[in-house]
Amino acid sequence: MTKTNPAETASVHAALNLQLANWSVLYAKLQQYHWLVKGPHFFTLHAKFQELYEDAAARVDELAERVLATGGRPLATMREFLDAATLEEGSGDESAIEMVLNVASDYRTLAQELGHAIADAEHAGDGVTADLLLGIRESIEKHAWMLEAFASA
């Protein structure tokens, strides 16, 4: 990361930590949904939620390592994640379709926040972080679309 001014660097670290917090909350939600999903779509959604929580775990690691690589300190406790996150935990009472729509909505929220984070990274001259976040955004926009299509059937 090109050293610009400390405020720009702090802004990038804050954006990365927001993503880290949200992905950590989403990971727990996806695992919960994987365990608790019921109904005629059980086999499909049980496997899909596992795929998505494994992806979320990789995102958490990737984001934390990027914070470290750019000289910051990643959030690292559940309390920090919950305090910083804009996503909410699952209740455990959702229907299978509500689970799908909740995850799709979470992905849409993440994509919007990633847009701001990408702009912050570009403004700070951190093309590597911007590129990383753009790749994440592309992936989750596709997931959101697919989940919404599944739920509309």
JSON list of C-alpha atoms in Angstrom, two decimals:
[
{"chain": "A", "resi": 1, "resn": "MET", "atom": "CA", "xyz": [0.00, 0.00, 0.00]},
{"chain": "A", "resi": 2, "resn": "THR", "atom": "CA", "xyz": [1.40, 3.34, -0.99]},
{"chain": "A", "resi": 3, "resn": "LYS", "atom": "CA", "xyz": [1.74, 5.48, 2.10]},
{"chain": "A", "resi": 4, "resn": "THR", "atom": "CA", "xyz": [-0.48, 8.48, 1.66]},
{"chain": "A", "resi": 5, "resn": "ASN", "atom": "CA", "xyz": [-1.87, 10.24, 4.65]},
{"chain": "A", "resi": 6, "resn": "PRO", "atom": "CA", "xyz": [-2.72, 8.45, 7.90]},
{"chain": "A", "resi": 7, "resn": "ALA", "atom": "CA", "xyz": [-6.42, 9.33, 7.63]},
{"chain": "A", "resi": 8, "resn": "GLU", "atom": "CA", "xyz": [-6.69, 7.57, 4.26]},
{"chain": "A", "resi": 9, "resn": "THR", "atom": "CA", "xyz": [-4.87, 4.51, 5.60]},
{"chain": "A", "resi": 10, "resn": "ALA", "atom": "CA", "xyz": [-7.12, 4.47, 8.68]},
{"chain": "A", "resi": 11, "resn": "SER", "atom": "CA", "xyz": [-10.16, 4.68, 6.41]},
{"chain": "A", "resi": 12, "resn": "VAL", "atom": "CA", "xyz": [-9.02, 1.63, 4.45]},
{"chain": "A", "resi": 13, "resn": "HIS", "atom": "CA", "xyz": [-8.35, -0.30, 7.67]},
{"chain": "A", "resi": 14, "resn": "ALA", "atom": "CA", "xyz": [-11.80, 0.64, 8.98]},
{"chain": "A", "resi": 15, "resn": "ALA", "atom": "CA", "xyz": [-13.44, -0.52, 5.75]},
{"chain": "A", "resi": 16, "resn": "LEU", "atom": "CA", "xyz": [-11.53, -3.80, 5.84]},
{"chain": "A", "resi": 17, "resn": "ASN", "atom": "CA", "xyz": [-12.43, -4.34, 9.49]},
{"chain": "A", "resi": 18, "resn": "LEU", "atom": "CA", "xyz": [-16.10, -3.68, 8.75]},
{"chain": "A", "resi": 19, "resn": "GLN", "atom": "CA", "xyz": [-15.94, -6.37, 6.09]},
{"chain": "A", "resi": 20, "resn": "LEU", "atom": "CA", "xyz": [-14.08, -8.66, 8.48]},
{"chain": "A", "resi": 21, "resn": "ALA", "atom": "CA", "xyz": [-16.76, -8.17, 11.14]},
{"chain": "A", "resi": 22, "resn": "ASN", "atom": "CA", "xyz": [-19.62, -8.72, 8.70]},
{"chain": "A", "resi": 23, "resn": "TRP", "atom": "CA", "xyz": [-18.06, -11.83, 7.17]},
{"chain": "A", "resi": 24, "resn": "SER", "atom": "CA", "xyz": [-17.51, -13.25, 10.66]},
{"chain": "A", "resi": 25, "resn": "VAL", "atom": "CA", "xyz": [-21.17, -12.70, 11.58]},
{"chain": "A", "resi": 26, "resn": "LEU", "atom": "CA", "xyz": [-22.25, -14.09, 8.20]},
{"chain": "A", "resi": 27, "resn": "TYR", "atom": "CA", "xyz": [-20.05, -17.16, 8.73]},
{"chain": "A", "resi": 28, "resn": "ALA", "atom": "CA", "xyz": [-21.84, -17.92, 12.00]},
{"chain": "A", "resi": 29, "resn": "LYS", "atom": "CA", "xyz": [-25.24, -17.31, 10.40]},
{"chain": "A", "resi": 30, "resn": "LEU", "atom": "CA", "xyz": [-24.47, -19.58, 7.45]},
{"chain": "A", "resi": 31, "resn": "GLN", "atom": "CA", "xyz": [-23.29, -22.34, 9.76]},
{"chain": "A", "resi": 32, "resn": "GLN", "atom": "CA", "xyz": [-26.45, -21.95, 11.85]},
{"chain": "A", "resi": 33, "resn": "TYR", "atom": "CA", "xyz": [-28.59, -22.15, 8.72]},
{"chain": "A", "resi": 34, "resn": "HIS", "atom": "CA", "xyz": [-26.63, -25.20, 7.55]},
{"chain": "A", "resi": 35, "resn": "TRP", "atom": "CA", "xyz": [-27.46, -26.94, 10.83]},
{"chain": "A", "resi": 36, "resn": "LEU", "atom": "CA", "xyz": [-31.07, -25.80, 11.18]},
{"chain": "A", "resi": 37, "resn": "VAL", "atom": "CA", "xyz": [-32.50, -25.81, 7.66]},
{"chain": "A", "resi": 38, "resn": "LYS", "atom": "CA", "xyz": [-35.56, -28.06, 7.23]},
{"chain": "A", "resi": 39, "resn": "GLY", "atom": "CA", "xyz": [-38.10, -28.89, 4.61]},
{"chain": "A", "resi": 40, "resn": "PRO", "atom": "CA", "xyz": [-38.23, -30.04, 1.01]},
{"chain": "A", "resi": 41, "resn": "HIS", "atom": "CA", "xyz": [-35.09, -28.10, 0.07]},
{"chain": "A", "resi": 42, "resn": "PHE", "atom": "CA", "xyz": [-33.02, -29.53, 2.93]},
{"chain": "A", "resi": 43, "resn": "PHE", "atom": "CA", "xyz": [-30.46, -31.41, 0.84]},
{"chain": "A", "resi": 44, "resn": "THR", "atom": "CA", "xyz": [-29.93, -28.55, -1.59]},
{"chain": "A", "resi": 45, "resn": "LEU", "atom": "CA", "xyz": [-29.70, -25.83, 1.06]},
{"chain": "A", "resi": 46, "resn": "HIS", "atom": "CA", "xyz": [-27.72, -27.88, 3.58]},
{"chain": "A", "resi": 47, "resn": "ALA", "atom": "CA", "xyz": [-24.99, -28.29, 0.97]},
{"chain": "A", "resi": 48, "resn": "LYS", "atom": "CA", "xyz": [-25.28, -24.70, -0.31]},
{"chain": "A", "resi": 49, "resn": "PHE", "atom": "CA", "xyz": [-24.99, -23.17, 3.16]},
{"chain": "A", "resi": 50, "resn": "GLN", "atom": "CA", "xyz": [-21.90, -25.30, 3.79]},
{"chain": "A", "resi": 51, "resn": "GLU", "atom": "CA", "xyz": [-20.34, -24.06, 0.55]},
{"chain": "A", "resi": 52, "resn": "LEU", "atom": "CA", "xyz": [-21.14, -20.48, 1.52]},
{"chain": "A", "resi": 53, "resn": "TYR", "atom": "CA", "xyz": [-19.82, -20.72, 5.09]},
{"chain": "A", "resi": 54, "resn": "GLU", "atom": "CA", "xyz": [-16.60, -22.27, 3.82]},
{"chain": "A", "resi": 55, "resn": "ASP", "atom": "CA", "xyz": [-16.31, -19.32, 1.41]},
{"chain": "A", "resi": 56, "resn": "ALA", "atom": "CA", "xyz": [-17.02, -16.92, 4.29]},
{"chain": "A", "resi": 57, "resn": "ALA", "atom": "CA", "xyz": [-14.24, -18.50, 6.37]},
{"chain": "A", "resi": 58, "resn": "ALA", "atom": "CA", "xyz": [-11.81, -17.92, 3.52]},
{"chain": "A", "resi": 59, "resn": "ARG", "atom": "CA", "xyz": [-12.98, -14.28, 3.20]},
{"chain": "A", "resi": 60, "resn": "VAL", "atom": "CA", "xyz": [-12.42, -13.71, 6.94]},
{"chain": "A", "resi": 61, "resn": "ASP", "atom": "CA", "xyz": [-8.84, -14.94, 6.66]},
{"chain": "A", "resi": 62, "resn": "GLU", "atom": "CA", "xyz": [-8.19, -12.99, 3.46]},
{"chain": "A", "resi": 63, "resn": "LEU", "atom": "CA", "xyz": [-9.51, -9.74, 4.94]},
{"chain": "A", "resi": 64, "resn": "ALA", "atom": "CA", "xyz": [-7.64, -10.08, 8.24]},
{"chain": "A", "resi": 65, "resn": "GLU", "atom": "CA", "xyz": [-4.40, -10.80, 6.40]},
{"chain": "A", "resi": 66, "resn": "ARG", "atom": "CA", "xyz": [-4.93, -7.74, 4.20]},
{"chain": "A", "resi": 67, "resn": "VAL", "atom": "CA", "xyz": [-5.40, -5.53, 7.26]},
{"chain": "A", "resi": 68, "resn": "LEU", "atom": "CA", "xyz": [-2.12, -6.88, 8.64]},
{"chain": "A", "resi": 69, "resn": "ALA", "atom": "CA", "xyz": [-0.30, -6.56, 5.31]},
{"chain": "A", "resi": 70, "resn": "THR", "atom": "CA", "xyz": [-1.24, -2.87, 5.16]},
{"chain": "A", "resi": 71, "resn": "GLY", "atom": "CA", "xyz": [-0.03, -2.14, 8.69]},
{"chain": "A", "resi": 72, "resn": "GLY", "atom": "CA", "xyz": [-3.32, -2.33, 10.54]},
{"chain": "A", "resi": 73, "resn": "ARG", "atom": "CA", "xyz": [-4.75, -4.47, 13.31]},
{"chain": "A", "resi": 74, "resn": "PRO", "atom": "CA", "xyz": [-7.68, -6.72, 12.40]},
{"chain": "A", "resi": 75, "resn": "LEU", "atom": "CA", "xyz": [-10.64, -7.15, 14.69]},
{"chain": "A", "resi": 76, "resn": "ALA", "atom": "CA", "xyz": [-10.22, -10.54, 16.29]},
{"chain": "A", "resi": 77, "resn": "THR", "atom": "CA", "xyz": [-12.89, -11.24, 18.90]},
{"chain": "A", "resi": 78, "resn": "MET", "atom": "CA", "xyz": [-16.58, -12.08, 18.67]},
{"chain": "A", "resi": 79, "resn": "ARG", "atom": "CA", "xyz": [-17.39, -8.96, 20.72]},
{"chain": "A", "resi": 80, "resn": "GLU", "atom": "CA", "xyz": [-15.45, -6.78, 18.28]},
{"chain": "A", "resi": 81, "resn": "PHE", "atom": "CA", "xyz": [-17.18, -8.45, 15.32]},
{"chain": "A", "resi": 82, "resn": "LEU", "atom": "CA", "xyz": [-20.65, -8.01, 16.79]},
{"chain": "A", "resi": 83, "resn": "ASP", "atom": "CA", "xyz": [-20.00, -4.42, 17.84]},
{"chain": "A", "resi": 84, "resn": "ALA", "atom": "CA", "xyz": [-18.68, -3.44, 14.39]},
{"chain": "A", "resi": 85, "resn": "ALA", "atom": "CA", "xyz": [-20.94, -5.47, 12.10]},
{"chain": "A", "resi": 86, "resn": "THR", "atom": "CA", "xyz": [-23.88, -4.06, 10.19]},
{"chain": "A", "resi": 87, "resn": "LEU", "atom": "CA", "xyz": [-25.20, -7.58, 9.54]},
{"chain": "A", "resi": 88, "resn": "GLU", "atom": "CA", "xyz": [-27.28, -9.32, 12.17]},
{"chain": "A", "resi": 89, "resn": "GLU", "atom": "CA", "xyz": [-27.12, -12.84, 13.50]},
{"chain": "A", "resi": 90, "resn": "GLY", "atom": "CA", "xyz": [-29.78, -15.35, 12.50]},
{"chain": "A", "resi": 91, "resn": "SER", "atom": "CA", "xyz": [-32.58, -16.06, 14.96]},
{"chain": "A", "resi": 92, "resn": "GLY", "atom": "CA", "xyz": [-32.69, -19.81, 14.33]},
{"chain": "A", "resi": 93, "resn": "ASP", "atom": "CA", "xyz": [-36.43, -19.60, 13.68]},
{"chain": "A", "resi": 94, "resn": "GLU", "atom": "CA", "xyz": [-36.30, -18.74, 9.96]},
{"chain": "A", "resi": 95, "resn": "SER", "atom": "CA", "xyz": [-37.96, -20.91, 7.34]},
{"chain": "A", "resi": 96, "resn": "ALA", "atom": "CA", "xyz": [-35.72, -22.28, 4.60]},
{"chain": "A", "resi": 97, "resn": "ILE", "atom": "CA", "xyz": [-36.82, -19.56, 2.16]},
{"chain": "A", "resi": 98, "resn": "GLU", "atom": "CA", "xyz": [-36.37, -16.85, 4.81]},
{"chain": "A", "resi": 99, "resn": "MET", "atom": "CA", "xyz": [-32.84, -18.15, 5.34]},
{"chain": "A", "resi": 100, "resn": "VAL", "atom": "CA", "xyz": [-32.11, -17.89, 1.63]},
{"chain": "A", "resi": 101, "resn": "LEU", "atom": "CA", "xyz": [-33.55, -14.38, 1.41]},
{"chain": "A", "resi": 102, "resn": "ASN", "atom": "CA", "xyz": [-31.68, -13.25, 4.54]},
{"chain": "A", "resi": 103, "resn": "VAL", "atom": "CA", "xyz": [-28.38, -14.41, 3.08]},
{"chain": "A", "resi": 104, "resn": "ALA", "atom": "CA", "xyz": [-29.15, -12.77, -0.26]},
{"chain": "A", "resi": 105, "resn": "SER", "atom": "CA", "xyz": [-29.97, -9.53, 1.56]},
{"chain": "A", "resi": 106, "resn": "ASP", "atom": "CA", "xyz": [-26.74, -9.78, 3.55]},
{"chain": "A", "resi": 107, "resn": "TYR", "atom": "CA", "xyz": [-24.80, -10.20, 0.30]},
{"chain": "A", "resi": 108, "resn": "ARG", "atom": "CA", "xyz": [-26.52, -7.13, -1.15]},
{"chain": "A", "resi": 109, "resn": "THR", "atom": "CA", "xyz": [-25.55, -5.14, 1.97]},
{"chain": "A", "resi": 110, "resn": "LEU", "atom": "CA", "xyz": [-21.97, -6.38, 1.73]},
{"chain": "A", "resi": 111, "resn": "ALA", "atom": "CA", "xyz": [-21.81, -5.46, -1.96]},
{"chain": "A", "resi": 112, "resn": "GLN", "atom": "CA", "xyz": [-22.99, -1.93, -1.23]},
{"chain": "A", "resi": 113, "resn": "GLU", "atom": "CA", "xyz": [-20.47, -1.52, 1.59]},
{"chain": "A", "resi": 114, "resn": "LEU", "atom": "CA", "xyz": [-17.75, -2.98, -0.62]},
{"chain": "A", "resi": 115, "resn": "GLY", "atom": "CA", "xyz": [-18.44, -0.22, -3.13]},
{"chain": "A", "resi": 116, "resn": "HIS", "atom": "CA", "xyz": [-17.56, 2.35, -0.47]},
{"chain": "A", "resi": 117, "resn": "ALA", "atom": "CA", "xyz": [-14.51, 0.35, 0.64]},
{"chain": "A", "resi": 118, "resn": "ILE", "atom": "CA", "xyz": [-13.25, 0.08, -2.94]},
{"chain": "A", "resi": 119, "resn": "ALA", "atom": "CA", "xyz": [-13.56, 3.86, -3.32]},
{"chain": "A", "resi": 120, "resn": "ASP", "atom": "CA", "xyz": [-11.66, 4.37, -0.04]},
{"chain": "A", "resi": 121, "resn": "ALA", "atom": "CA", "xyz": [-8.88, 2.04, -1.17]},
{"chain": "A", "resi": 122, "resn": "GLU", "atom": "CA", "xyz": [-8.60, 3.72, -4.57]},
{"chain": "A", "resi": 123, "resn": "HIS", "atom": "CA", "xyz": [-8.52, 7.16, -2.94]},
{"chain": "A", "resi": 124, "resn": "ALA", "atom": "CA", "xyz": [-5.71, 5.95, -0.66]},
{"chain": "A", "resi": 125, "resn": "GLY", "atom": "CA", "xyz": [-3.75, 4.66, -3.67]},
{"chain": "A", "resi": 126, "resn": "ASP", "atom": "CA", "xyz": [-4.19, 1.05, -2.54]},
{"chain": "A", "resi": 127, "resn": "GLY", "atom": "CA", "xyz": [-4.99, -0.73, -5.79]},
{"chain": "A", "resi": 128, "resn": "VAL", "atom": "CA", "xyz": [-4.26, -4.15, -4.32]},
{"chain": "A", "resi": 129, "resn": "THR", "atom": "CA", "xyz": [-6.96, -3.77, -1.67]},
{"chain": "A", "resi": 130, "resn": "ALA", "atom": "CA", "xyz": [-9.37, -2.27, -4.20]},
{"chain": "A", "resi": 131, "resn": "ASP", "atom": "CA", "xyz": [-8.79, -5.24, -6.50]},
{"chain": "A", "resi": 132, "resn": "LEU", "atom": "CA", "xyz": [-9.28, -7.75, -3.67]},
{"chain": "A", "resi": 133, "resn": "LEU", "atom": "CA", "xyz": [-12.55, -6.10, -2.65]},
{"chain": "A", "resi": 134, "resn": "LEU", "atom": "CA", "xyz": [-13.77, -5.87, -6.25]},
{"chain": "A", "resi": 135, "resn": "GLY", "atom": "CA", "xyz": [-13.28, -9.63, -6.65]},
{"chain": "A", "resi": 136, "resn": "ILE", "atom": "CA", "xyz": [-15.25, -10.28, -3.47]},
{"chain": "A", "resi": 137, "resn": "ARG", "atom": "CA", "xyz": [-18.03, -7.97, -4.65]},
{"chain": "A", "resi": 138, "resn": "GLU", "atom": "CA", "xyz": [-18.28, -9.71, -8.01]},
{"chain": "A", "resi": 139, "resn": "SER", "atom": "CA", "xyz": [-18.59, -13.10, -6.32]},
{"chain": "A", "resi": 140, "resn": "ILE", "atom": "CA", "xyz": [-21.24, -12.11, -3.80]},
{"chain": "A", "resi": 141, "resn": "GLU", "atom": "CA", "xyz": [-23.36, -10.25, -6.33]},
{"chain": "A", "resi": 142, "resn": "LYS", "atom": "CA", "xyz": [-23.56, -13.53, -8.26]},
{"chain": "A", "resi": 143, "resn": "HIS", "atom": "CA", "xyz": [-24.43, -15.44, -5.06]},
{"chain": "A", "resi": 144, "resn": "ALA", "atom": "CA", "xyz": [-27.17, -12.91, -4.23]},
{"chain": "A", "resi": 145, "resn": "TRP", "atom": "CA", "xyz": [-28.68, -13.22, -7.69]},
{"chain": "A", "resi": 146, "resn": "MET", "atom": "CA", "xyz": [-28.66, -17.03, -7.53]},
{"chain": "A", "resi": 147, "resn": "LEU", "atom": "CA", "xyz": [-30.18, -17.13, -4.04]},
{"chain": "A", "resi": 148, "resn": "GLU", "atom": "CA", "xyz": [-32.90, -14.67, -5.04]},
{"chain": "A", "resi": 149, "resn": "ALA", "atom": "CA", "xyz": [-33.66, -16.79, -8.12]},
{"chain": "A", "resi": 150, "resn": "PHE", "atom": "CA", "xyz": [-33.88, -19.91, -5.94]},
{"chain": "A", "resi": 151, "resn": "ALA", "atom": "CA", "xyz": [-36.27, -18.20, -3.51]},
{"chain": "A", "resi": 152, "resn": "SER", "atom": "CA", "xyz": [-38.55, -16.93, -6.29]},
{"chain": "A", "resi": 153, "resn": "ALA", "atom": "CA", "xyz": [-39.28, -20.42, -7.65]}
]
